[in-house]
Short mmCIF file of C-alpha atoms in Angstrom, two decimals:
data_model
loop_
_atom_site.label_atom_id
_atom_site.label_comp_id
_atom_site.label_asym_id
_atom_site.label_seq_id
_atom_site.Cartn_x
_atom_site.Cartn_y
_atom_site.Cartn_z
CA UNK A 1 72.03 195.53 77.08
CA UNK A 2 72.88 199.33 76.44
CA UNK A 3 73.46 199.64 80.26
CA UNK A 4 75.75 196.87 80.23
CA UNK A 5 77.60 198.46 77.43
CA UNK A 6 77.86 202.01 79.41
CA UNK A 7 79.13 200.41 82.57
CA UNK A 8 81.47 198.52 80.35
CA UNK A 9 82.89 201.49 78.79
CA UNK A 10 82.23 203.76 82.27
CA UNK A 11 84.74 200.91 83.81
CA UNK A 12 87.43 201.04 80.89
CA UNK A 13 87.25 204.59 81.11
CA UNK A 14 88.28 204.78 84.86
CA UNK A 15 91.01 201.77 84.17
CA UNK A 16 92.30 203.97 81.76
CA UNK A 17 92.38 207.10 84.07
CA UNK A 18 94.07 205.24 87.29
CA UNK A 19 96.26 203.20 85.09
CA UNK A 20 99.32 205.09 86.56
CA UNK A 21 98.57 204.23 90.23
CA UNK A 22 97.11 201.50 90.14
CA UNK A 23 99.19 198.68 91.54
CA UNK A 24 100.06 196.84 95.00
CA UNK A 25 101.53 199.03 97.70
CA UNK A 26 104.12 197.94 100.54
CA UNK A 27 102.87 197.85 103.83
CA UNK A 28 98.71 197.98 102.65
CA UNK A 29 96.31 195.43 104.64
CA UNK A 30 93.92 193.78 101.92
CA UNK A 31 90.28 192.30 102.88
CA UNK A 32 88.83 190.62 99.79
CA UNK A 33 84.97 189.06 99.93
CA UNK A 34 84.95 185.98 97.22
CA UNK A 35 82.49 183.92 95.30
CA UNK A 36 83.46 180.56 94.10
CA UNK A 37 83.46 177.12 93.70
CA UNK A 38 85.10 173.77 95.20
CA UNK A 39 85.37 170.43 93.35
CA UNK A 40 85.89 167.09 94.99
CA UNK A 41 87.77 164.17 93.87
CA UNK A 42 85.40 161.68 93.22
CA UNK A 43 86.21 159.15 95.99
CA UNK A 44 85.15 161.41 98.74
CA UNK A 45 81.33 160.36 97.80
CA UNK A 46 81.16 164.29 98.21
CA UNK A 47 78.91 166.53 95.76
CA UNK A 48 80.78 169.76 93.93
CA UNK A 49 79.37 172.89 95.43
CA UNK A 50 79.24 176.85 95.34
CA UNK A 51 79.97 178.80 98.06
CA UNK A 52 81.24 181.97 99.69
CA UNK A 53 84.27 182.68 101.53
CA UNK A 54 86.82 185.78 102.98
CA UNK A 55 90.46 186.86 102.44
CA UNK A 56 92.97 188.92 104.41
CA UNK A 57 96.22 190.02 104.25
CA UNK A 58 99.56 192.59 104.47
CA UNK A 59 101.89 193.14 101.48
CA UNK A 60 105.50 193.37 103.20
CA UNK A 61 106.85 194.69 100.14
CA UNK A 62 105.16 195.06 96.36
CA UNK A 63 105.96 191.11 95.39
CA UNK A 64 105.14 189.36 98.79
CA UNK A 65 102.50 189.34 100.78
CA UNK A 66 100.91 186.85 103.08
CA UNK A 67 97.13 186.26 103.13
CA UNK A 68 94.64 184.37 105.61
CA UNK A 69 91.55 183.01 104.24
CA UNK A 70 88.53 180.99 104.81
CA UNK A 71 85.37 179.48 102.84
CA UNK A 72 82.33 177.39 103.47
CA UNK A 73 80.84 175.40 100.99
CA UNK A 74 77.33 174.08 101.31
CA UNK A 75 77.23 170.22 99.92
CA UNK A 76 76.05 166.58 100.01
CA UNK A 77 77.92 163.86 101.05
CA UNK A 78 76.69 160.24 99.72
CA UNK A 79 76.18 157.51 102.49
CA UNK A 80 74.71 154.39 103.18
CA UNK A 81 70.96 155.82 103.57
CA UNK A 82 71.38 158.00 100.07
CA UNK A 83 72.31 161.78 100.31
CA UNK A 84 72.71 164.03 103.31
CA UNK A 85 73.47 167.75 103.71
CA UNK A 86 76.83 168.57 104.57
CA UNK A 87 78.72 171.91 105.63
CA UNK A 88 82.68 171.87 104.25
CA UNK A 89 84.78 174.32 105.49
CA UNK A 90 88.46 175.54 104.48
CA UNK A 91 91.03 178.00 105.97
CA UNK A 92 94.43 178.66 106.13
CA UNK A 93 97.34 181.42 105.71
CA UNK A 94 99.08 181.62 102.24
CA UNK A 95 102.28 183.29 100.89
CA UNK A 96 101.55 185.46 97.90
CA UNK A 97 104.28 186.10 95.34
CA UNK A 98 103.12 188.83 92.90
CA UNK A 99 104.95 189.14 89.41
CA UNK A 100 104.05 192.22 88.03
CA UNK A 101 103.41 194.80 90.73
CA UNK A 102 103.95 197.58 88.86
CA UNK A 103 100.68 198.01 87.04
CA UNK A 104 96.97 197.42 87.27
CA UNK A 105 97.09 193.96 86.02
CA UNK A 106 99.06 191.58 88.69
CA UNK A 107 99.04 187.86 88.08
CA UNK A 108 100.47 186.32 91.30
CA UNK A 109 101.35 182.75 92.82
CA UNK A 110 100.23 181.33 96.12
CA UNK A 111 101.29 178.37 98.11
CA UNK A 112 100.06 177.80 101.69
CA UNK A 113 98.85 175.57 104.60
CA UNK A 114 95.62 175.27 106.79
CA UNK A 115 92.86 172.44 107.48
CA UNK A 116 89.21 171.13 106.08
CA UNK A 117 86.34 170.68 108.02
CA UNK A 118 83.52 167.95 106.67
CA UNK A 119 80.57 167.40 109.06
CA UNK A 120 77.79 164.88 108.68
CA UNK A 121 75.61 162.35 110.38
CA UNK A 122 76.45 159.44 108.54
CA UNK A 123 79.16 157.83 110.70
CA UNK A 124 80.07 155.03 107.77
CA UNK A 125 81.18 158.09 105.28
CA UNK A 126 84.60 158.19 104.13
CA UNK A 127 84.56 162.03 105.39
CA UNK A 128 82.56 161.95 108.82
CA UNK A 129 83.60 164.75 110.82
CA UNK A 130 87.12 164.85 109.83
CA UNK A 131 89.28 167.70 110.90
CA UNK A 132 92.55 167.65 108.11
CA UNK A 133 95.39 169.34 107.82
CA UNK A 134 95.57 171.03 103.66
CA UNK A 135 98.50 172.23 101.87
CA UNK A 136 97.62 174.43 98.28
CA UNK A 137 99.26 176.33 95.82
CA UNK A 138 98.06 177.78 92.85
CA UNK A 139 97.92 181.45 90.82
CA UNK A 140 95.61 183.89 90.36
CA UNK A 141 95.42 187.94 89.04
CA UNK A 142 94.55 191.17 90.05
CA UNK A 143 92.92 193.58 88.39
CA UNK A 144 92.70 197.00 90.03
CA UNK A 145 90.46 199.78 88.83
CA UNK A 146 91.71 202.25 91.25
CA UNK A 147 94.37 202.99 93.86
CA UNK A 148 92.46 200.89 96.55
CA UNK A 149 89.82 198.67 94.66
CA UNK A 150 90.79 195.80 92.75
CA UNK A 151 89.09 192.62 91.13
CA UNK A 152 90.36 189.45 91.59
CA UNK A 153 90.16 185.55 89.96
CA UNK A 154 92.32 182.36 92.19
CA UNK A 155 92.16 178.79 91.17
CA UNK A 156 94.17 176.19 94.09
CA UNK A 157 95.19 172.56 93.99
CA UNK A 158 93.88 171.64 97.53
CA UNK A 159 95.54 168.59 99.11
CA UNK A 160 93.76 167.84 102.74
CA UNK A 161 95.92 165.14 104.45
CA UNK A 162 94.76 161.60 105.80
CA UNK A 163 93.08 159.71 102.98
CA UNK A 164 95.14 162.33 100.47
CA UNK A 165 92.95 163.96 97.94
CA UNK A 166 93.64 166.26 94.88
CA UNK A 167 90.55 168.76 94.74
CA UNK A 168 90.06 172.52 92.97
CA UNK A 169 88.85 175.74 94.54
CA UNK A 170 88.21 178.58 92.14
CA UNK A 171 86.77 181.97 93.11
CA UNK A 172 86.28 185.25 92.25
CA UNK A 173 86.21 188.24 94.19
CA UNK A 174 86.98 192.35 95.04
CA UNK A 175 89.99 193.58 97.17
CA UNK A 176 90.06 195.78 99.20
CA UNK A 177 93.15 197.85 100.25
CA UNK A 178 93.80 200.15 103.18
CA UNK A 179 96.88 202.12 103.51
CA UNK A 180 100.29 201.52 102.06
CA UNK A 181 103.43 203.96 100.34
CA UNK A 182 101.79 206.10 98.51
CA UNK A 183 103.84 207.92 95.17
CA UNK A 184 104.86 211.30 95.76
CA UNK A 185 102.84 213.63 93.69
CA UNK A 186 104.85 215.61 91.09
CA UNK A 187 103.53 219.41 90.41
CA UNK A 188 103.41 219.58 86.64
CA UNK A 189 105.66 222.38 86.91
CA UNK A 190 108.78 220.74 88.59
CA UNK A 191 107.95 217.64 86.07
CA UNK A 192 108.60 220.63 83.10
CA UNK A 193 111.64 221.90 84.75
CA UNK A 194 113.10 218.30 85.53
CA UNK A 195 112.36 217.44 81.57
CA UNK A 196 114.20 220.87 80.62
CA UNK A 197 117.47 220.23 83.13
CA UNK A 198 120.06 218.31 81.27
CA UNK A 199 120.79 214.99 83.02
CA UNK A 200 124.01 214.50 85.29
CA UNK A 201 126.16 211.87 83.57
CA UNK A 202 127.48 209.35 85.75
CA UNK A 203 130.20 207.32 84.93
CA UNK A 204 130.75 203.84 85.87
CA UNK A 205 133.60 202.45 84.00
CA UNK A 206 133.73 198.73 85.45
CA UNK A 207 130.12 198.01 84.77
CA UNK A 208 129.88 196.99 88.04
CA UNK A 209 127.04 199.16 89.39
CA UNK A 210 128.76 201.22 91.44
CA UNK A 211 129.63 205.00 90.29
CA UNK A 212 133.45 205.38 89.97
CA UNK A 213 133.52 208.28 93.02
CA UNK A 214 132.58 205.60 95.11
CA UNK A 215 134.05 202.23 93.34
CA UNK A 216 136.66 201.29 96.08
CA UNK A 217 137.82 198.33 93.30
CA UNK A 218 137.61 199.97 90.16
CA UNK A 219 138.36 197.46 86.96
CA UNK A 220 136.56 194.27 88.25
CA UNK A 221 135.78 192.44 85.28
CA UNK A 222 132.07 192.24 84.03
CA UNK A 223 129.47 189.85 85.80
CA UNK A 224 131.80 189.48 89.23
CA UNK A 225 129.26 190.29 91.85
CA UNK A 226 130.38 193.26 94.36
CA UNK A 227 129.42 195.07 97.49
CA UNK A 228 128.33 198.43 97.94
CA UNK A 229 131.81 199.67 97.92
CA UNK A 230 132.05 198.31 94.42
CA UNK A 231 134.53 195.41 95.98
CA UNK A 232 134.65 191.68 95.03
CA UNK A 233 133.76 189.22 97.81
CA UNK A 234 136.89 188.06 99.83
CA UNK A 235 135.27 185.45 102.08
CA UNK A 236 138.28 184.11 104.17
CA UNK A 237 139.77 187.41 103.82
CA UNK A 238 143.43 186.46 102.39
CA UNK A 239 142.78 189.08 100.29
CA UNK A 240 142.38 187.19 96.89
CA UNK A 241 138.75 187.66 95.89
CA UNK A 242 136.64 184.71 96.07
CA UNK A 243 136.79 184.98 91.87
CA UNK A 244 140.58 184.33 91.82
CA UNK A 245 140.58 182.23 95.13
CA UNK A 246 141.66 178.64 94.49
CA UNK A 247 141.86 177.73 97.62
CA UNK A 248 138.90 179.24 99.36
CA UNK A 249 138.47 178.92 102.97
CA UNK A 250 142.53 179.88 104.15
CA UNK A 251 142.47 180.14 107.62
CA UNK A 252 143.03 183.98 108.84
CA UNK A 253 146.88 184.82 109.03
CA UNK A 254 148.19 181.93 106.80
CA UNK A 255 150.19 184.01 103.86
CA UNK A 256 149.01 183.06 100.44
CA UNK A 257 150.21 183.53 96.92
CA UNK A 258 148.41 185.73 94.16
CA UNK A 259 146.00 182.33 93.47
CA UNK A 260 144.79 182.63 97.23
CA UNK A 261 146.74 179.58 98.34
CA UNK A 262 149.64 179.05 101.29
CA UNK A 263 152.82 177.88 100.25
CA UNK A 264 153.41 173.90 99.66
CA UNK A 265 157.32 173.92 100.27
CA UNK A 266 157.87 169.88 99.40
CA UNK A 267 154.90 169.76 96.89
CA UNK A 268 153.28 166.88 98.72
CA UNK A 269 149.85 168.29 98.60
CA UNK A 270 149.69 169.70 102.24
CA UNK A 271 150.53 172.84 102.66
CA UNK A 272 153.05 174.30 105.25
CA UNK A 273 151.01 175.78 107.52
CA UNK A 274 149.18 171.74 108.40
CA UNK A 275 152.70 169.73 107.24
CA UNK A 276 153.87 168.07 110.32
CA UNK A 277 156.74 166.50 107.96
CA UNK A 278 158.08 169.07 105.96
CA UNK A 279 160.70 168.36 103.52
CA UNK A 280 158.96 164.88 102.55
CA UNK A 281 160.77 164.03 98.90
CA UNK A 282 158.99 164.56 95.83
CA UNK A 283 156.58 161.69 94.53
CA UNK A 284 156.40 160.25 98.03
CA UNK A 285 152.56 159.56 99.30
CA UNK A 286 152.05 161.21 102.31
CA UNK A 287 148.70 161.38 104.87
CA UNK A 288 146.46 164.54 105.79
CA UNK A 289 149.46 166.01 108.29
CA UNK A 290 151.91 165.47 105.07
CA UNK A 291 153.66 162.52 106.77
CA UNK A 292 154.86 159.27 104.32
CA UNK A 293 152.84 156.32 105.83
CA UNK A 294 155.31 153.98 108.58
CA UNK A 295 156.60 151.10 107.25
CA UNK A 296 154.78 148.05 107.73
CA UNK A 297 155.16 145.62 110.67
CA UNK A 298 157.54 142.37 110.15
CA UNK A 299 155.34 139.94 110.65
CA UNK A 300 156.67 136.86 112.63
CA UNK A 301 155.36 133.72 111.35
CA UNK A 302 154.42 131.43 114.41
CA UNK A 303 154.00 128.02 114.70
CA UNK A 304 150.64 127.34 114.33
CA UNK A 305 150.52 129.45 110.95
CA UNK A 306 153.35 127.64 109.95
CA UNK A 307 151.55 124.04 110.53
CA UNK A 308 148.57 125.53 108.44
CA UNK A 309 150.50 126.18 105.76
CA UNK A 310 151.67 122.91 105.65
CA UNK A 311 148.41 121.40 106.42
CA UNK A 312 147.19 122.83 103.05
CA UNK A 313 150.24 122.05 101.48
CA UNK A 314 150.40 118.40 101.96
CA UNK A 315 146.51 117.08 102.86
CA UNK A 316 144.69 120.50 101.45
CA UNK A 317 143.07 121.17 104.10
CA UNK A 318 143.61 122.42 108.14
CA UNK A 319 140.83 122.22 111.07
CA UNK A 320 140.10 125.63 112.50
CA UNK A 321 139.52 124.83 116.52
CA UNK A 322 136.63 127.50 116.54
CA UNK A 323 134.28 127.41 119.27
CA UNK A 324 130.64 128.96 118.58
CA UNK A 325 127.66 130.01 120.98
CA UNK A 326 125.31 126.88 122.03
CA UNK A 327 122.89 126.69 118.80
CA UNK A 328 123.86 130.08 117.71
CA UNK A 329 126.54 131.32 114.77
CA UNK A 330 128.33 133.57 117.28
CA UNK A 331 132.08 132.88 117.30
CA UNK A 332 133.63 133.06 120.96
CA UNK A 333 136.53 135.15 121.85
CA UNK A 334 139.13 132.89 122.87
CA UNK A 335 138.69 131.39 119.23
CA UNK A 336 140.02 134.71 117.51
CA UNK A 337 143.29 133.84 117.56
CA UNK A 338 142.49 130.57 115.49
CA UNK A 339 141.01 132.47 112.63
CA UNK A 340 143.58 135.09 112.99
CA UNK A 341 146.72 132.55 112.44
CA UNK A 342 144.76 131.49 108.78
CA UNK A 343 144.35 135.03 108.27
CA UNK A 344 148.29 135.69 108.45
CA UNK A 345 148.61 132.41 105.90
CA UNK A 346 146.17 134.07 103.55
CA UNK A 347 148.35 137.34 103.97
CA UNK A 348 151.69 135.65 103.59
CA UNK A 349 149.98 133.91 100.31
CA UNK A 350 148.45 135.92 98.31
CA UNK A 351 147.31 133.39 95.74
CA UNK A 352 145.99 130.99 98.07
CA UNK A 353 141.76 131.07 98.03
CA UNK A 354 139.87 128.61 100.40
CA UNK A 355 136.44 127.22 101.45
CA UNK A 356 135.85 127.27 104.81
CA UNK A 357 133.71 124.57 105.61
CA UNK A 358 131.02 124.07 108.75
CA UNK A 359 130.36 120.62 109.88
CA UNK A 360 128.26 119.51 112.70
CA UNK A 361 127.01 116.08 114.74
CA UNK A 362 123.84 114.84 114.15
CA UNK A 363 121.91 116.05 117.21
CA UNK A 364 119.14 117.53 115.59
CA UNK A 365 117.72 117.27 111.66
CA UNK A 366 119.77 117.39 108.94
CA UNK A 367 118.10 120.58 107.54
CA UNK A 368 118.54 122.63 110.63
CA UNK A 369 122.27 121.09 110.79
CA UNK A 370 123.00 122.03 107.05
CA UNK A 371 121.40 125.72 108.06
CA UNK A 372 123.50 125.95 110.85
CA UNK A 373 126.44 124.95 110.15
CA UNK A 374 126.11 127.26 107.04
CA UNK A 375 125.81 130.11 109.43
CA UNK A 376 128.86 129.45 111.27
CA UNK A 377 130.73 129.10 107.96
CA UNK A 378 129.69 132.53 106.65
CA UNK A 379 130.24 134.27 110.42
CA UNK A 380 134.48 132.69 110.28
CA UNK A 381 134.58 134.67 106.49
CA UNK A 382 132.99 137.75 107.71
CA UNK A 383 136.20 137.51 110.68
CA UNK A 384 138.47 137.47 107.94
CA UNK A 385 137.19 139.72 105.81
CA UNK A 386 135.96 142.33 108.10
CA UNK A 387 138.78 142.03 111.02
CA UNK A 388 141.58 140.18 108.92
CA UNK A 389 140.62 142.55 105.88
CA UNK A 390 140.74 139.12 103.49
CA UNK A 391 138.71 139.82 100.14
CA UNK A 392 136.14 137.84 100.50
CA UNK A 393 136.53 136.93 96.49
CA UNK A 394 139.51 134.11 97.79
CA UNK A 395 136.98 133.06 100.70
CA UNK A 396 133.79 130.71 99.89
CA UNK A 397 131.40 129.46 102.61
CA UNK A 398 129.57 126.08 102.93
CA UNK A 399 127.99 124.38 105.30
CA UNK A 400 128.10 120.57 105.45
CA UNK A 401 126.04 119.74 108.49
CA UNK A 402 126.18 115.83 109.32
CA UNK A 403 127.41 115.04 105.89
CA UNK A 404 130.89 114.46 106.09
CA UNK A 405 131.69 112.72 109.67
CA UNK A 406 135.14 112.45 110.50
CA UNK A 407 134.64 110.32 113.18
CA UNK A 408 131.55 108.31 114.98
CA UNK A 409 128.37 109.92 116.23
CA UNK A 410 127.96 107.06 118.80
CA UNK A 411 129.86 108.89 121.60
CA UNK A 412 130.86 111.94 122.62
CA UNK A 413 134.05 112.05 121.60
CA UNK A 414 133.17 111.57 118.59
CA UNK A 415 130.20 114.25 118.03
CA UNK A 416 133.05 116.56 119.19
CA UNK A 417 135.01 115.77 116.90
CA UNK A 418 132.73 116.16 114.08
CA UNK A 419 131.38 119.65 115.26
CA UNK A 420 134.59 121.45 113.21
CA UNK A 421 135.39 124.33 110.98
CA UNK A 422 137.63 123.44 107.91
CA UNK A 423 139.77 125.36 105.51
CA UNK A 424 140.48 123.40 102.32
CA UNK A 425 141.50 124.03 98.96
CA UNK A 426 141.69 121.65 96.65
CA UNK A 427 144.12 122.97 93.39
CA UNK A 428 146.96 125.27 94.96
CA UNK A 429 150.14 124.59 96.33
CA UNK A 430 152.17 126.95 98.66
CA UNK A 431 155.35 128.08 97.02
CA UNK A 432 158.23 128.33 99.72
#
């Protein structure tokens, strides 16, 4: 017990003593030696083990470094014929973020990616053999008792890939650094004379960070970021700052006023530079080149809209002559300009909302009739609303099948006949 409590105070002693250097260095390679432990999640029909395993890495700067690493882990995996040895085995490369560099105590965070290895004879375990790729993160502290020897603690979430499992690693262990800056060493008597020399007062009026002998923008108001020049960023260069620019982005040689934004002559929204109609009157919608949309077409009411009107009028309803794909919903082409002529009369009357209806013959059942002919009523209201641009709130689709004949299945004529698309309505009359 009494040496314990000498090494104890031996080590606080020289803690105390390198306290001033002790911390990570840019640019030093680490090797650290580890003892720990890995914990399974409990599906893997793996047992929790100790092990051993071996760290390396550089420190770019003091806060990140970037570590390789890999463990073995003696264990048992459970199988059909009881327990049998197995040898687990984990490596990888991991970024290091360290948050207090400065001083002997460094608690750091780690994230990284790498593979498992699980080997055993049982081919029926949930594990056999299995090569995985891992992702981790987790956090863990340094602890250095001199320049170049420090102690170390890391706990990781593991996550190996595959059949996804959530399992711990913890370790201890002692790194090792070689190389690194180094801290100038200051004679005591140039520290004296440096305490004795009065300080040279620089002045920064703007707050800005950047003396006033070489603040190139002096007066830019507190919290605006700036360059080294102690200048506001102007990123389309219009010479507004990006703080003052409303209209960021200006292309380079298009004036601008003091807000950073070209001149809108008409006030349409565009400015001059893109206004291909310049002069446009005020309160008139215009399109991205500033131009008032054209006027619409006259629409010419031909003869076979007109008789659809009037067949809704006077019977409330009109027989679409739409032809369809043999057994299929498809509508053919030269039937487009039949839908399109009901589409003008829903145009031309706003008010006016139909059903279309699909009717067929009665070759085949009546379920796969009623299906079908339901089909080929909901393909003639996506025409008009998707091509005609009809809401499909006035349009409703049914489909019929064989149950409302117009004429007699015994012939051909007649099946023809009753294979039809209808639009109907049953409570509106067109106002001339």
């Amino acid at each position: 017990m009494k040496k314990i409590v000498m090494f104890l105070m031996a080590l606080a002693m020289l803690s105390a003593a390198t306290a001033g250097y002790a911390q990570v260095k840019a640019g030093s390679i680490t090797v650290s030696p580890t003892l720990g432990g890995y914990i399974f999640e409990g599906n893997e029909d793996t047992s929790n083990s100790l092990g051993i395993g071996l760290r390396a890495g550089y420190n770019f700067t003091r806060y990140l470094g970037l570590e390789g690493f890999v463990h073995y882990f003696p264990t048992e995996i459970t199988g059909p014929g009881g327990k049998e040895k197995s040898n687990f085995l984990g490596y990888g490369i991991e970024g290091l973020f360290h948050i207090l560099p400065n001083g002997p105590l460094v608690p750091f965070l780690a994230v990284g990616v790498g593979g498992t290895h699980y080997s055993s004879k049982y081919v029926d375990t949930t594990e056999d053999k299995a090569n995985k790729i891992a992702v981790d993160y987790g956090v863990g502290v340094k602890y250095f008792l001199t320049e170049n020897f420090a102690l170390r603690a890391d706990v990781r979430h593991v996550i190996p890939f595959g059949d996804i499992h959530h399992n711990l690693l913890y370790s201890i262990g002692l790194t090792i650094a070689f190389g690194g800056a180094k801290k100038a060493a200051v004679a005591e008597g140039s520290a004296v004379q440096q305490a004795a020399a009065p300080a040279a007062v620089i002045m920064d009026s703007d707050k800005d960070g950047v003396p006033d002998d070489r603040d190139k923008c002096p007066g830019t108001p507190a919290g605006v970021a700036v360059d080294r020049d102690g200048c506001p960023p102007d990123t389309d260069r219009d010479g507004v700052p990006d703080y003052l620019d409303r209209c960021p982005d200006t292309p380079a040689g298009v004036a601008v006023d003091r807000d950073g934004c070209p001149p809108d002559a008409d006030k349409d929204g565009v400015p001059d530079y893109l206004d291909k109609c310049p002069g446009t009157p005020i309160g008139v919608s215009v399109d991205k080149d500033g131009c008032p949309p054209p006027p619409p077409p006259v629409v010419q009411e031909t003869r076979s809209q007109a008789e659809k009107a009037r067949e809704i009028q006077e019977k409330g309803r009109t027989t679409l002559k739409v032809f369809f794909a043999f057994d299929k919903s498809e509508i053919k082409k030269n039937s487009f300009e039949e839908i399109d002529d009901m589409v003008a009369v829903l145009k031309k009357y706003p008010a006016l909302n139909i059903t279309i209806e699909g009717h067929t013959d009665n070759v085949g059942s009546a379920a796969y009739n009623k299906k079908l002919s339901q089909q080929r009523a909901e393909a003639v209201k996506k025409y008009m609303v998707i091509k005609g641009g009809i809401d499909a709130k006035r349009l409703n689709a049914v489909g019929f099948g064989l149950e409302k004949p117009i004429a007699t299945n015994g012939t051909k004529e007649g099946r023809a006949k009753n294979r039809r698309v209808e639009a109907a309505t049953a409570d509106y009359t067109i106002k001339k």
